Every structure is written in structure tokens, then in C-alpha cells.
Coordinates of C-alpha atoms and ligand atoms in Angstrom, one line a residue:
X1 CA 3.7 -45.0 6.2
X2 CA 7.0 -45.2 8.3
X3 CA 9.6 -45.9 6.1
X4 CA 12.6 -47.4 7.7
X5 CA 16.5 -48.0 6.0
X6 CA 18.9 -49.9 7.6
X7 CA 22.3 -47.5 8.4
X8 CA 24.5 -49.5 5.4
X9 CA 21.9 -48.8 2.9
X10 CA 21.8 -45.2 4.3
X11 CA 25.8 -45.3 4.1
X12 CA 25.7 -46.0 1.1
X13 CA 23.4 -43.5 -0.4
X14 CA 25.3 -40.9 1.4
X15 CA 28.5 -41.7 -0.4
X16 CA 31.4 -40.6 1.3
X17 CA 30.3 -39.4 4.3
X18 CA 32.0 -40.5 7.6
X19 CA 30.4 -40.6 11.0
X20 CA 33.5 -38.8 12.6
X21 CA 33.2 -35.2 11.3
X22 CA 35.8 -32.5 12.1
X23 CA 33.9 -29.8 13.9
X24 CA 34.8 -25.7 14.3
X25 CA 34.4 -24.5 17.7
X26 CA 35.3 -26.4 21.4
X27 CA 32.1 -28.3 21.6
X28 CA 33.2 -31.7 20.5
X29 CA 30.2 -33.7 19.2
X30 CA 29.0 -36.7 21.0
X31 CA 29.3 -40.6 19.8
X32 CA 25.6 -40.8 20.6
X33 CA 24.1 -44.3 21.7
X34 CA 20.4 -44.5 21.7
X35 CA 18.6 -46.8 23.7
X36 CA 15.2 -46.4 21.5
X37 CA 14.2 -44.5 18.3
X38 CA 15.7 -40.8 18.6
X39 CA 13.0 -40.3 15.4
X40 CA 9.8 -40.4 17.1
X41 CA 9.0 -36.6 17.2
X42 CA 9.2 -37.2 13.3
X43 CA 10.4 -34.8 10.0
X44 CA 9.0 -31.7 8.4
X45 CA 10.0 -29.2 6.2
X46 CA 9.3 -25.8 5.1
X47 CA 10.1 -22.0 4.1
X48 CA 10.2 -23.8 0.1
X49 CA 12.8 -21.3 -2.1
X50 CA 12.8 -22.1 -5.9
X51 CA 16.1 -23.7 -5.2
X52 CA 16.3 -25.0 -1.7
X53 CA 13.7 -26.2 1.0
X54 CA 14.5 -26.4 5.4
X55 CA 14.6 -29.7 6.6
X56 CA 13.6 -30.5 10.2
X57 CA 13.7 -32.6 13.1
X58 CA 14.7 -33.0 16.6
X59 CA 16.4 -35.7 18.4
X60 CA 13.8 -37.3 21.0
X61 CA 16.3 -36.8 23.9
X62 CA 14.8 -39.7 26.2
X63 CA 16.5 -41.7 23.5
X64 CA 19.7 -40.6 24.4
X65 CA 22.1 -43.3 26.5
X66 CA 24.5 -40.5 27.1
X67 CA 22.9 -37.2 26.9
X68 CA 23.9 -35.6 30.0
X69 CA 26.9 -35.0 28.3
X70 CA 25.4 -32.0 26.7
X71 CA 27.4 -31.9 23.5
X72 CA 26.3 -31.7 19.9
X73 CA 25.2 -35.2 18.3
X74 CA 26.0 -35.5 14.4
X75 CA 23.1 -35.7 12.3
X76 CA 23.5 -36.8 8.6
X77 CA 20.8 -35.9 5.7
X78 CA 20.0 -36.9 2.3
X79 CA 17.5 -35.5 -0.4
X80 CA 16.5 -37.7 -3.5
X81 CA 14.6 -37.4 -6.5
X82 CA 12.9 -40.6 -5.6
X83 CA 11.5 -41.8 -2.5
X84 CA 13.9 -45.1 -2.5
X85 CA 16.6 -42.7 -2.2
X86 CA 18.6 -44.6 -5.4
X87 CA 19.2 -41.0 -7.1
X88 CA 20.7 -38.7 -4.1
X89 CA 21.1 -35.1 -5.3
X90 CA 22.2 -33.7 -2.0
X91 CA 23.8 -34.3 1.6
X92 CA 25.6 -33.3 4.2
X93 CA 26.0 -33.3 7.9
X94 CA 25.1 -31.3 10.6
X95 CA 25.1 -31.1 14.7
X96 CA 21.8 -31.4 16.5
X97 CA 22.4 -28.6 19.5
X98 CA 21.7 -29.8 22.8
X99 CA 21.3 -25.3 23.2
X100 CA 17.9 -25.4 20.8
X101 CA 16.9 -28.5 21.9
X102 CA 18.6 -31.2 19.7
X103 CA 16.8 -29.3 17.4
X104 CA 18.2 -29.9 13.6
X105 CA 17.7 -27.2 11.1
X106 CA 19.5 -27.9 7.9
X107 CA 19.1 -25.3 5.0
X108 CA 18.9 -27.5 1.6
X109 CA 20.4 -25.0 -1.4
X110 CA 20.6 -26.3 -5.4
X111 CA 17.8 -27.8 -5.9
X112 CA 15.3 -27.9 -9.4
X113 CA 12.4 -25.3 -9.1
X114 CA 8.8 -26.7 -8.7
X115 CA 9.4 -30.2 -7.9
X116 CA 9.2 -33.2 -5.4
X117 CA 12.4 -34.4 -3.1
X118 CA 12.2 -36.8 -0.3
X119 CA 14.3 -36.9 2.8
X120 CA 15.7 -38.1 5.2
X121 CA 18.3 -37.9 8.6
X122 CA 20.4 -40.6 10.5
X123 CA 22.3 -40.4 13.6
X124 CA 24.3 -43.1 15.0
X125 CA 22.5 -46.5 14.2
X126 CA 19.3 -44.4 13.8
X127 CA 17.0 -43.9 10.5
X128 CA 14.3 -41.1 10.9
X129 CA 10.9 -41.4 8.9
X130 CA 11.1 -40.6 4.9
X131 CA 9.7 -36.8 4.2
X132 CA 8.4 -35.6 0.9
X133 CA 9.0 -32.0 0.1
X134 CA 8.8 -29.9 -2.5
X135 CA 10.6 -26.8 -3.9
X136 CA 8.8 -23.8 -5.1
X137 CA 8.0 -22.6 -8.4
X138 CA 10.8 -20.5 -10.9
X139 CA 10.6 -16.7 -10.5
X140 CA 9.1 -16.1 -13.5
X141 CA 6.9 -19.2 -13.3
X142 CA 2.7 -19.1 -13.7
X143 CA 2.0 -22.5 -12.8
X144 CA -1.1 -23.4 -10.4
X145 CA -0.1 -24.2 -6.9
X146 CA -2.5 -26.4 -4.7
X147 CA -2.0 -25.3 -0.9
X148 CA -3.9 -26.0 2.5
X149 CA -4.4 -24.3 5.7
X150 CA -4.9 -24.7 9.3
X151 CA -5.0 -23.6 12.6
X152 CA -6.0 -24.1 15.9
X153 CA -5.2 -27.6 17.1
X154 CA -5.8 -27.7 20.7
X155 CA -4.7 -31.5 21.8
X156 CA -7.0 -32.6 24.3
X157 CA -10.2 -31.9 22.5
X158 CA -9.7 -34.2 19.7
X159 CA -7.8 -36.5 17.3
X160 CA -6.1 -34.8 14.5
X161 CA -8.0 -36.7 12.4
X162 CA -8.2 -33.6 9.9
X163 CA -4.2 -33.8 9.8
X164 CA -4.7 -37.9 8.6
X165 CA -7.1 -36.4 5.4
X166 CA -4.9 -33.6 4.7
X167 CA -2.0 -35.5 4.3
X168 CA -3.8 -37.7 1.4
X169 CA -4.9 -34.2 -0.5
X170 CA -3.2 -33.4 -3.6
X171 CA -1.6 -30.0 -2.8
X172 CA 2.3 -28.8 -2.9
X173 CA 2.2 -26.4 0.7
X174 CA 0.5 -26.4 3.8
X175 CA 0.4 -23.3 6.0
X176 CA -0.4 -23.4 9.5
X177 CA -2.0 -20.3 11.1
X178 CA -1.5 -20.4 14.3
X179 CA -2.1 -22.4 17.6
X180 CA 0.0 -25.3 17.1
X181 CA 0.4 -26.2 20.9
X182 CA -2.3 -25.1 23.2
X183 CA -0.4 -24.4 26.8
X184 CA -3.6 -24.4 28.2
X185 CA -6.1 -27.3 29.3
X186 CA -9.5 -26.3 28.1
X187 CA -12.9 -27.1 26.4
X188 CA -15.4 -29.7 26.8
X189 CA -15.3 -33.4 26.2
X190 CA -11.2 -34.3 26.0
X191 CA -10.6 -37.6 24.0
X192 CA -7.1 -37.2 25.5
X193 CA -5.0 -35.1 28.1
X194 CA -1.6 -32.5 28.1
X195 CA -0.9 -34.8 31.0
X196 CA 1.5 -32.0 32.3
X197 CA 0.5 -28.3 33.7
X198 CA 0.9 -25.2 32.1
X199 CA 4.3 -24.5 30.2
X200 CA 6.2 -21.6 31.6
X201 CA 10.0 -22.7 31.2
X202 CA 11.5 -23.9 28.2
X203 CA 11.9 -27.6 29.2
X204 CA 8.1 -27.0 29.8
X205 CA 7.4 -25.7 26.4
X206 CA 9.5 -28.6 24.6
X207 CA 7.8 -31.0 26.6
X208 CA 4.3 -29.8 24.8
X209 CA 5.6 -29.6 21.5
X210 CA 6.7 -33.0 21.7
X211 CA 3.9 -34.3 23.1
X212 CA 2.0 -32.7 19.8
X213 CA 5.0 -33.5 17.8
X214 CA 4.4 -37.2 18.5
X215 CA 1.0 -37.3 17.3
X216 CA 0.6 -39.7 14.0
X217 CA -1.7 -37.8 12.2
X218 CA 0.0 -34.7 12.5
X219 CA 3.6 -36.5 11.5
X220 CA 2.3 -37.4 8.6
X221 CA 0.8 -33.9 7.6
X222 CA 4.6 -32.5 8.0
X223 CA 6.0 -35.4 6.1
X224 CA 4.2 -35.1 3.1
X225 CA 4.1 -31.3 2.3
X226 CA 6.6 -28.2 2.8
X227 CA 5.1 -26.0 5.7
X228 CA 4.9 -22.2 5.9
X229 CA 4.3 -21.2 9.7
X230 CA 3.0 -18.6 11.8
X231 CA 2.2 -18.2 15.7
X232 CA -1.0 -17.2 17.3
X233 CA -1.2 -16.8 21.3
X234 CA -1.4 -20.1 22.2
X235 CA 2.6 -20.9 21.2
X236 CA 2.7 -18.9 24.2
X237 CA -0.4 -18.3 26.3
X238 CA -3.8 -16.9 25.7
X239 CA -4.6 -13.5 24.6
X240 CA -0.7 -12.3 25.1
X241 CA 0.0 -9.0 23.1
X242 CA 3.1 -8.2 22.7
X243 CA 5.0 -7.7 26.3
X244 CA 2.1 -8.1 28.2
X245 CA 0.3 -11.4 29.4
X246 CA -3.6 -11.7 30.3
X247 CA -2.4 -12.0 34.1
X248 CA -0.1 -8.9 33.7
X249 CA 2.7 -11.0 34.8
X250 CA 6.0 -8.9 35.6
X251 CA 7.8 -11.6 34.3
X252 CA 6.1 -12.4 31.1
X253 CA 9.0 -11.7 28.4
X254 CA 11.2 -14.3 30.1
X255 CA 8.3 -16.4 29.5
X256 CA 7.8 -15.4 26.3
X257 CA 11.5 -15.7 24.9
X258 CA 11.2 -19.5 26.2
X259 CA 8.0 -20.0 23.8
X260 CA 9.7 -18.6 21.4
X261 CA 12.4 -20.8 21.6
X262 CA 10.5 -23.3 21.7
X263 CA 8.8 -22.6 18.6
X264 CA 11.9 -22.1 16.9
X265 CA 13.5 -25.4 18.3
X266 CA 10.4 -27.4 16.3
X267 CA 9.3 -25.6 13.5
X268 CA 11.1 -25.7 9.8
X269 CA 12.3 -22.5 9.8
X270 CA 15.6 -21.0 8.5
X271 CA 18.0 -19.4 10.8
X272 CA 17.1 -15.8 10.4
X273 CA 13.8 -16.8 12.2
X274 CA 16.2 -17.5 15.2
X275 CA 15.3 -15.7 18.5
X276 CA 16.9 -13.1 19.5
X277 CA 16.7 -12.4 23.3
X278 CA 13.1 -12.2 23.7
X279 CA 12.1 -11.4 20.2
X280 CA 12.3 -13.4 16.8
X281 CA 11.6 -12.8 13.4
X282 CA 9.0 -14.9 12.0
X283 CA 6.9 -12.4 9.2
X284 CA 8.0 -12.6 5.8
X285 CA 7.0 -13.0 2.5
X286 CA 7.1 -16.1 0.3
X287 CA 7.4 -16.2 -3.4
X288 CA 5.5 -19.2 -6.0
X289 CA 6.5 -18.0 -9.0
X290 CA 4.4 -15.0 -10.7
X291 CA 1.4 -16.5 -9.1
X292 CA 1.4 -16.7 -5.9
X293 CA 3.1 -14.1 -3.1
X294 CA 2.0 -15.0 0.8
X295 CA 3.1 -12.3 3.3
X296 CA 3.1 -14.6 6.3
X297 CA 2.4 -12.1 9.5
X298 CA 2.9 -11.9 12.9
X299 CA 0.0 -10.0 14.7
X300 CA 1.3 -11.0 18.4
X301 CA 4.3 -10.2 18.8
X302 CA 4.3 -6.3 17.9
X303 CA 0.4 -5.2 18.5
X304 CA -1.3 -2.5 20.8
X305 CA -2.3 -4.2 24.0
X306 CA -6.1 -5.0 23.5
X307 CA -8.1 -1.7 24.3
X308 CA -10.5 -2.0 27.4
X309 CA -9.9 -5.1 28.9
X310 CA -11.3 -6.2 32.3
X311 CA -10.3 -4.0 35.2
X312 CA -7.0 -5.0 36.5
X313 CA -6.2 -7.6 33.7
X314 CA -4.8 -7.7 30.0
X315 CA -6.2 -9.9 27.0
X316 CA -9.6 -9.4 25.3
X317 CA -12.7 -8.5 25.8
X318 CA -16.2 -7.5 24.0
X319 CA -16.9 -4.0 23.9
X320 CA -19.3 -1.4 22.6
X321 CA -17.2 0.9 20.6
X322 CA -19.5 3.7 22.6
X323 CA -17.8 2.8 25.9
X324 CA -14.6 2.4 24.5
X325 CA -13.0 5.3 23.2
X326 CA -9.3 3.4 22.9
X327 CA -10.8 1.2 20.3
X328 CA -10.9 3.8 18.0
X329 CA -7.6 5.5 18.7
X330 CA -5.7 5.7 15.7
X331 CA -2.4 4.8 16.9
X332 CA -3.3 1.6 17.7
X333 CA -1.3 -1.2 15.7
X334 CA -1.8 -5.2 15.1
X335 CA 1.4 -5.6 13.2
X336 CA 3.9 -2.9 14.3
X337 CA 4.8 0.2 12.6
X338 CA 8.0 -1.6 11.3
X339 CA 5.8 -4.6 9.4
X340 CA 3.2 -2.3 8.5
X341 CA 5.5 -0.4 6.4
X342 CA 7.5 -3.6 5.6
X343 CA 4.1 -5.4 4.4
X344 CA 3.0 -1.7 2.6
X345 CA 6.4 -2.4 1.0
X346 CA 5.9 -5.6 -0.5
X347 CA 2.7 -5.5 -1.1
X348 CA 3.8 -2.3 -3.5
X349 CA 6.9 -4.2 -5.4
X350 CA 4.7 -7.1 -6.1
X351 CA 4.7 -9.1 -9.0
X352 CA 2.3 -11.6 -8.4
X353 CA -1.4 -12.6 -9.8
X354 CA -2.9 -13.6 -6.2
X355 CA -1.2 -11.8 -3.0
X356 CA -2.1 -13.7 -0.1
X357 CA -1.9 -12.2 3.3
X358 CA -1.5 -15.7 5.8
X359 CA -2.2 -14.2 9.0
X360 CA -3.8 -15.7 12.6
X361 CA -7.5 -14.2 12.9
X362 CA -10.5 -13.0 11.3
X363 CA -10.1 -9.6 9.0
X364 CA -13.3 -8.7 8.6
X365 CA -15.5 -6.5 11.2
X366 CA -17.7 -9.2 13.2
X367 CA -20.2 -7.4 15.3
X368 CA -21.7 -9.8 18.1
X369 CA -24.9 -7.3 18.9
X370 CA -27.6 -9.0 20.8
X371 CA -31.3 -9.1 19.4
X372 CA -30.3 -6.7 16.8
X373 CA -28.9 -3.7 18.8
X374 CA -25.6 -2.5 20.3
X375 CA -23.0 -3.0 18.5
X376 CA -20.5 -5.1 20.2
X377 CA -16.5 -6.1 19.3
X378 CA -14.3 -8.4 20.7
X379 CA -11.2 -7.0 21.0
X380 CA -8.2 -9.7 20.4
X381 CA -9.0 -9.5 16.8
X382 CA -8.8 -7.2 14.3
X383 CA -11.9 -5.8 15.6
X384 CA -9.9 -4.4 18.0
X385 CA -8.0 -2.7 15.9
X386 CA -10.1 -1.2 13.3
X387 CA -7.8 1.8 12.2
X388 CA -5.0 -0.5 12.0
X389 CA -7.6 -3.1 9.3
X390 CA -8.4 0.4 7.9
X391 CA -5.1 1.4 6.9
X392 CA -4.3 -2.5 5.2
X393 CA -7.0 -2.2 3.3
X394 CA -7.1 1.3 2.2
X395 CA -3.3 0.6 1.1
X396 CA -4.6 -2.6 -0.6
X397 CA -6.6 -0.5 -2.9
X398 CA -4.3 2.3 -3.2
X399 CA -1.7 -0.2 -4.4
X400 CA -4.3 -2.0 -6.6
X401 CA -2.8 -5.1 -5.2
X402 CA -4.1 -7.8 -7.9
X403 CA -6.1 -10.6 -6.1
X404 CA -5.7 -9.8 -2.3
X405 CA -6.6 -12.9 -0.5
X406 CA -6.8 -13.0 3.1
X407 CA -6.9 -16.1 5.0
X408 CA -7.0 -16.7 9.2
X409 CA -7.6 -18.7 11.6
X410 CA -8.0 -18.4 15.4
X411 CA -12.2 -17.8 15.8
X412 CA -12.6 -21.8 15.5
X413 CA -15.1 -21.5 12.4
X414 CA -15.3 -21.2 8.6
X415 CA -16.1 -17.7 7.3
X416 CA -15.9 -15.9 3.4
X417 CA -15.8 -12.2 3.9
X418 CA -16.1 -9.2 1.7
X419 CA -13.2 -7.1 3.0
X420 CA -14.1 -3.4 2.7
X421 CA -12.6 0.0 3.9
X422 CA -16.3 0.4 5.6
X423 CA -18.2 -2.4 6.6
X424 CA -20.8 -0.3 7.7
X425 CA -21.6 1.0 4.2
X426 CA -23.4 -1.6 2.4
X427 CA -21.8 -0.4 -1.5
X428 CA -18.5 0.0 0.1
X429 CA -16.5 -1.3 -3.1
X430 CA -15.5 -4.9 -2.4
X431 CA -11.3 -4.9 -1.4
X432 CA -10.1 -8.0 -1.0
X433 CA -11.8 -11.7 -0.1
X434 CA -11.1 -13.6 3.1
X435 CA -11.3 -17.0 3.9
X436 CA -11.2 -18.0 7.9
X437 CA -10.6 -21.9 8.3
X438 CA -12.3 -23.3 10.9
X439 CA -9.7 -25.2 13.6
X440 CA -8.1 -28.6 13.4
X441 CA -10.0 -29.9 16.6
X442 CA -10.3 -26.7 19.2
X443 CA -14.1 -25.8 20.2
X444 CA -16.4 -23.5 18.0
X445 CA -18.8 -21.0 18.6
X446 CA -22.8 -22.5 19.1
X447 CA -24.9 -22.5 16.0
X448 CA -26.9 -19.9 17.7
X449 CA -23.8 -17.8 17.7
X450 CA -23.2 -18.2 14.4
X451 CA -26.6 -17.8 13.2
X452 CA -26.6 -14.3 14.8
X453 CA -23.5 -12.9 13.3
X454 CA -24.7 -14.2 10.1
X455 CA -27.9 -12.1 10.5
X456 CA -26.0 -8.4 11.2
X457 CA -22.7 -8.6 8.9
X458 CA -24.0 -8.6 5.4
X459 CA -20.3 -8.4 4.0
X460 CA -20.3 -12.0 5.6
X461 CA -21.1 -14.5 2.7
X462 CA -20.5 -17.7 5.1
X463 CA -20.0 -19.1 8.6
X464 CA -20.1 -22.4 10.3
X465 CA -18.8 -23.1 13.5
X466 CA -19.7 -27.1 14.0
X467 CA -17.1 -28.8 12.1
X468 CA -13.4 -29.1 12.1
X469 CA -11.2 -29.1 9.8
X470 CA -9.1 -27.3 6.8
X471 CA -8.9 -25.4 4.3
X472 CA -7.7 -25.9 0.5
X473 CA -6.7 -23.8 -2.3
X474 CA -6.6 -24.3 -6.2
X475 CA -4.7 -21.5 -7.9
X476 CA -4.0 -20.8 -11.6
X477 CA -4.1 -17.7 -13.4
X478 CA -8.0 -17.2 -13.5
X479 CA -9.2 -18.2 -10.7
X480 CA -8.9 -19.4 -7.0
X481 CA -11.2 -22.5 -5.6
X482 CA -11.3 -22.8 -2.4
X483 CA -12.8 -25.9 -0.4
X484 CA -13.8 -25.6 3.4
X485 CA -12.9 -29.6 4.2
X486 CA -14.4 -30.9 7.6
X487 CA -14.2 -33.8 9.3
X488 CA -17.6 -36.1 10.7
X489 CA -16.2 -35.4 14.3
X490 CA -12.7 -34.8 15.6
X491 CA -13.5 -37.3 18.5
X492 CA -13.6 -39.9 16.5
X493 CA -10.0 -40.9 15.3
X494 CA -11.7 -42.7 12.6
X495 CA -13.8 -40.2 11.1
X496 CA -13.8 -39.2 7.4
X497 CA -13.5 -36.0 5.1
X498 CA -15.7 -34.2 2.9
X499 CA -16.3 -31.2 1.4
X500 CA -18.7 -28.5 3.5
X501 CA -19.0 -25.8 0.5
X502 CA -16.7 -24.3 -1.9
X503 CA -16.0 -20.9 -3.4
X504 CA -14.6 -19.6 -6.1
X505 CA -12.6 -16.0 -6.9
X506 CA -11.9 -14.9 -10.3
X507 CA -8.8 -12.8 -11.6
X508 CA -9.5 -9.3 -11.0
X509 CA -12.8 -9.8 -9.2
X510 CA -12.7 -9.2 -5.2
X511 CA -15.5 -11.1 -3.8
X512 CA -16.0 -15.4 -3.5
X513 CA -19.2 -16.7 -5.2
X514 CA -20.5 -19.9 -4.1
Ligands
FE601 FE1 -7.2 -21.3 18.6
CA602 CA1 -5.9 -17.8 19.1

């Protein structure tokens, strides 16, 4: 589904654009010449305004005759109402920076609410790939909005088949959870390999994400559909909170800032999600209309190191709540004071009929006890932090947020939750429903596993940890319908889709019912 122009037919949509463009600053830009495609890690977009959408994509610099000469290479866009790019409603021209990568961000502004666009860049003699994208709804706007998600896609354990069906759904967004790269090699039964070690520079870390970026399956995913993002520890390595890595490592935040970077350099986000030394602003909330609010969260970057980890290390662990007393220290934070009050904010001057919270892991409490007894918590979850999940959903009913959704990721299985202040009080009134997807191709727990969580969380309506796959969402004013859509078997780059079990949530009633 590669569609290619030639440059004239480009040149001509684009009007009266010229290929020398008179640049602010010293940097002059380069007269690139490509020796192959610079296109082949792809387009996306994302962050979807009623009026404007982020287009993205990022020079492939092994295509690059001349790129040792480090200087910005032009980029041209266009958006049209039409796919054959005969009615061209935008463009413009932009540098990709050799400093983020070659990375292009452009920030599309004037568009129609609620609609479909396709794009597209050019650089020298090059074409990229045509994206579809679509704007969001008007302000005051009810329409439905049809939306996946997904998470967890950890490259050498299987095709992204799943991203090949999603692409065909019928939805107008896709947000991705978390665990977009994996930096580490891990799991049973690789179809494929990272073929490189561990990332801990940022050449390292753009390396992987092209390496993912080049995938097929998960080209076309970003082509067809806006994307709303998040990160989960993997972006950067496994169980990281905050400063502090699961070795401890002194130098972790330099580390950190070049993941970040990275992330930045390949994701379609707007400039204020920039980094900024070693930090970068990534939560905020994102408006459909009067139907739909997400507040897309960030639970690495700001949280309480996990409580009781294994002596001399960071990162998680699984705990009985009796031999931890940090666990239940009330101080402890997932999000950071700052987006705690941030997302008590929003979640307080909402207007909208369903408030989604699109976060990395699993809400609701999980315990893992053994033949029935002990109850144990694993701690990089929000588990971990029970007076932080405590205080979210106590303000979620003090606020009488209308239709608090929560979805996740991270746990590698598909779970529906009744959210509660107290999970351990069976008619603890019902707060909010969650929806955990299960991952794109990254390992789940055993059937055994499941099978005993099922048996000692009531408030758990549904779990499966076999298949892989994603998540969509049907929303109008009445009611959410949700589909859990797995694959036969993410080794099989072949496989098809169906349809594992669906729930439904009404207006005004917390709670799925099958
Ligand atoms: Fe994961
Ligand atoms: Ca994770």
C-alpha cells in the first residue's frame, strides 16, 4: 500500500514552492543526494487538534550521499482532501535537523474539524509513503469516535501481525500505551532478532527505533490513523522509575535524556513535548469534541521508586504488604505531585461524556497469593502504589467525573476491572471501568497464572493472557463497546484477527457487562 509520486507531479501539487528555501539562523541547509529511499522508516501522525494534526517522519540517514556534512536537509509537505493529492489544502517546507535525528516534525494548523487528510513529504528527488490522518472533532461536537489501543511490542518475539489487522479496522485514532521499542532481548521463541546490544547512547536508541520503525505492519498502522502516544519503561529500560535504573546506575539520567530523545526524534509529537535536558513533557490531555477527553499520563518519569525491591537493586518486586511497610506509605506517588494536581484539574473542568485516562499499566489491585493465602503485590504497578490509585479514584468520585474509563497496558494480557476506592470490600460502589489490552507480540502470563488471579480478585470481570493483540473502542453518547481483538499467533506473519469477547459500558453506569 506504498504509494509513490514522481517529484513533477509532487511540484506541481505543491504550487509554488521552490527547493532553495531562505533559512533564519547560520546553519545553511544541505542540497541532499540520496543514494536509496530516505523514506523507509515511513510517516505517522498524531496529537489530532480540531484544526490541525503533527505530521512525522525521519530521514533514513544511510540514504544520505552527503550527510557527514551535518546540516539541515529541506523537507517539503502537502495535506489533501483526497488521497491523489488533486485538491491540496496545505503545505509548506521545513528542515529535517541532523540535532533530533533528521527527525521532521511539522505542526499542520487550519484544517476542517472531524475529517480525513492525506499526506505526504519530499526531499530532493525523494517521495515518502502517502499517510491518512484525520482531525478531531469541533469543541462542541457529540459525534461517536472509533479508537484503538496498544502496547507492548517487543520485536523479537513476533510479527506485528496485530499492527497489519489494525490498520484495516474502521477507527479515527490509535493510542499506543507504551513499550514501543524493547532495549532489551528477551522471551522465548524469537521469530526475529534486535541484531544489536542493548541501547545506551542516543545513536543506540535511534538505531532501535528504526529498526521497529521499518517494520511493514507497523508502517502501515501509523499511516492510516493519527496516533496519541505514551512511554512505558521499555523506551528506556526495564522497570526505571524516575532517576533511578533497576542496576542503580550512577549514570542513568544521561541515559535516560538519550531515550528520551529518542522518543521525541520518532514519535508525532508537537514541540512542547520536546526534551528538556533530561526531562520532557509528554502528559496531557486530548479533546474529541464533548465526547471524548483522554488524559494521556506519564507514570515513569515522576513516580516513587518501587518500595522493597531486591537488596542492593532498584525495579520491582512481589511483596506481601505485611513485610513491606513502604508500600503503604502515603507519600508515595505514580504520577508526581505536579500531574496529580494537573490531572485533578482537568479531570474537574471537564466537559466531556466519557473521560478516558490512557495510561501504561494495570489500575486495578491484582493480588498474586498462592493457593489462596498471603496476599502478594508486585510492585512496578499501581499495586505498588495503592495510596497514590486511592487518591485517583477517590477524586474520580468526588468530581463525579461522567464515564471514567481507564485503559493500560504493560501486564501482556486482556483484563475488565471494576475500579473501586476498596478492592477489598466486595460492595465497594463501582468507580470507574478499566480495560487492560493485552500486548502487540511481548510474552503473557501462563493460563495457570491467569486462572489464579481470576479466582481471588472478584472486581476482576476478565483476563486472558494467551493472545496478542488490541484493543478497540466504539463511543457515542450512550454507550462504549469495547472489543479485545487477537491474533491466531503473533509468530505467524500470516495469521488472522478475530474478536476474543466484547463489553459494553453504558452512560452513567460504571461497570462493563459482557
Ligand atoms: Fe511490555
Ligand atoms: Ca512495561
Amino acid at each position: 500500500m506504498t504509494h509513490r509520486f514522481s517529484r513533477r507531479a509532487f511540484l506541481r501539487t505543491a504550487g509554488t514552492l521552490v527547493l532553495a528555501p531562505a533559512l533564519a539562523g547560520n546553519a545553511k541547509p544541505l542540497k541532499p543526494r540520496f543514494v536509496i529511499d530516505p523514506f523507509t522508516l515511513g510517516v505517522a501522525s498524531g496529537s489530532p487538534l480540531p484544526d490541525g494534526v503533527v505530521l512525522w517522519t525521519r530521514l533514513d540517514i544511510r540514504a544520505l550521499a552527503n550527510a557527514g556534512d551535518s546540516k539541515p536537509i529541506p523537507v517539503l509537505w502537502e495535506v489533501a482532501v483526497d488521497e491523489a493529492f488533486r485538491n491540496v489544502v496545505s503545505h509548506g517546507k521545513t528542515n529535517a535537523d541532523p540535532a533530533y535525528g533528521y527527525s521532521v516534525h511539522v505542526e499542520v494548523t487550519g484544517l476542517q474539524p472531524d475529517r480525513w487528510y492525506w499526506y505526504r513529504f519530499m526531499s530532493a528527488d525523494a517521495v515518502s509513503p502517502v499517510g491518512r490522518t484525520r482531525t478531531a472533532s469541533a469543541l462542541d461536537a457529540l459525534t461517536g469516535l472509533r479508537f484503538a489501543f496498544a502496547s507492548c511490542q517487543q520485536y523479537e518475539q513476533g510479527y506485528f501481525v496485530a499492527h497489519r489487522h489494525l490498520a484495516e479496522e474502521d477507527l479515527d485514532l490509535v493510542v499506543f500505551l507504551g513499550d514501543y521499542i524493547y532495549e532489551s532481548s528477551w522471551g522465548k521463541n524469537h521469530v526475529r532478532k534486535h541484531g544489536a546490544p542493548e541501547p545506551f547512547t542516543l545513536e543506540q536508541y535511534r538505531e532501535r527505533y528504526a529498526l521497529y520503525k521499518r517494520d511493514s505492519d507497523l508502517q502501515r498502522s501509523h499511516a492510516r490513523f493519527p496516533w496519541l502516544v505514551t512511554w512505558d519503561d521499555h523506551e528506556v529500560s526495564n522497570d526505571y522509575a524516575n532517576d533511578r535504573s533497576q542496576n542503580l546506575d550512577p549514570d542513568f539520567l544521561q541515559r535516560r535524556a538519550a531515550a528520551y530523545q529518542a522518543f521525541y526524534e520518532h514519535m508525532p509529537l508537537r514541540a512542547s513535548a520536546k526534551p528538556n535536558g533530561s526531562g520532557m513533557r509528554l502528559y496531557g490531555h486530548h479533546d474529541f469534541g464533548r465526547l471524548a477527553r483522554f488524559y494521556l499520563l506519564d507514570d515513569r518519569q515522576y513516580r516513587t521508586p518501587q518500595a522493597c525491591p531486591q537488596r542492593g537493586r532498584g525495579g520491582s518486586n512481589v511483596v506481601r504488604p505485611e513485610q513491606c511497610r513502604e508500600l503503604r506509605d502515603e507519600e508515595r506517588t505514580l504520577l508526581g505531585s505536579e500531574q496529580e494536581t494537573w490531572l485533578a484539574d482537568q479531570l474537574g473542568q471537564s466537559k466531556a461524556r466519557w473521560n478516558i485516562l490512557a495510561q501504561q499499566t494495570l489500575m486495578a489491585q491484582l493480588d498474586r497469593k498462592k493457593n489462596g493465602k498471603g496476599s502478594q503485590f508486585w510492585t512496578d504497578g499501581w499495586d505498588g502504589y495503592p495510596a497514590a490509585r486511592r487518591r485517583l479514584l477517590t477524586e474520580l468520585a468526588r468530581r463525579q467525573t461522567r464515564n471514567p474509563l481507564v485503559i493500560g497496558g504493560d501486564v501482556h494480557m486482556s483484563l475488565v476491572c471494576d475500579l473501586k476506592t476498596d478492592f477489598d470490600k466486595p460492595d465497594a460502589p463501582v468507580i470507574a471501568t478499566e480495560f487492560c489490552g493485552t500486548s502487540i507480540t511481548s510474552q503473557g502470563p501462563t493460563p495457570a497464572e491467569v486462572e489464579n488471579w481470576l479466582a481471588h480478585n472478584p472486581h476482576v470481570k476478565f483476563a486472558s493472557g494467551e493472545k496478542r493483540g488490541y484493543v478497540t473502542v466504539e463511543l457515542n453518547e450512550q454507550r462504549a463497546q469495547v472489543r479485545f481483538r487477537t491474533v491466531a499467533s503473533e509468530k505467524d506473519p500470516d495469521a488472522g484477527i478475530s474478536t476474543q469477547a466484547t463489553f459494553i459500558v453504558e452512560d452513567g453506569r460504571p461497570g462493563a457487562k459482557a
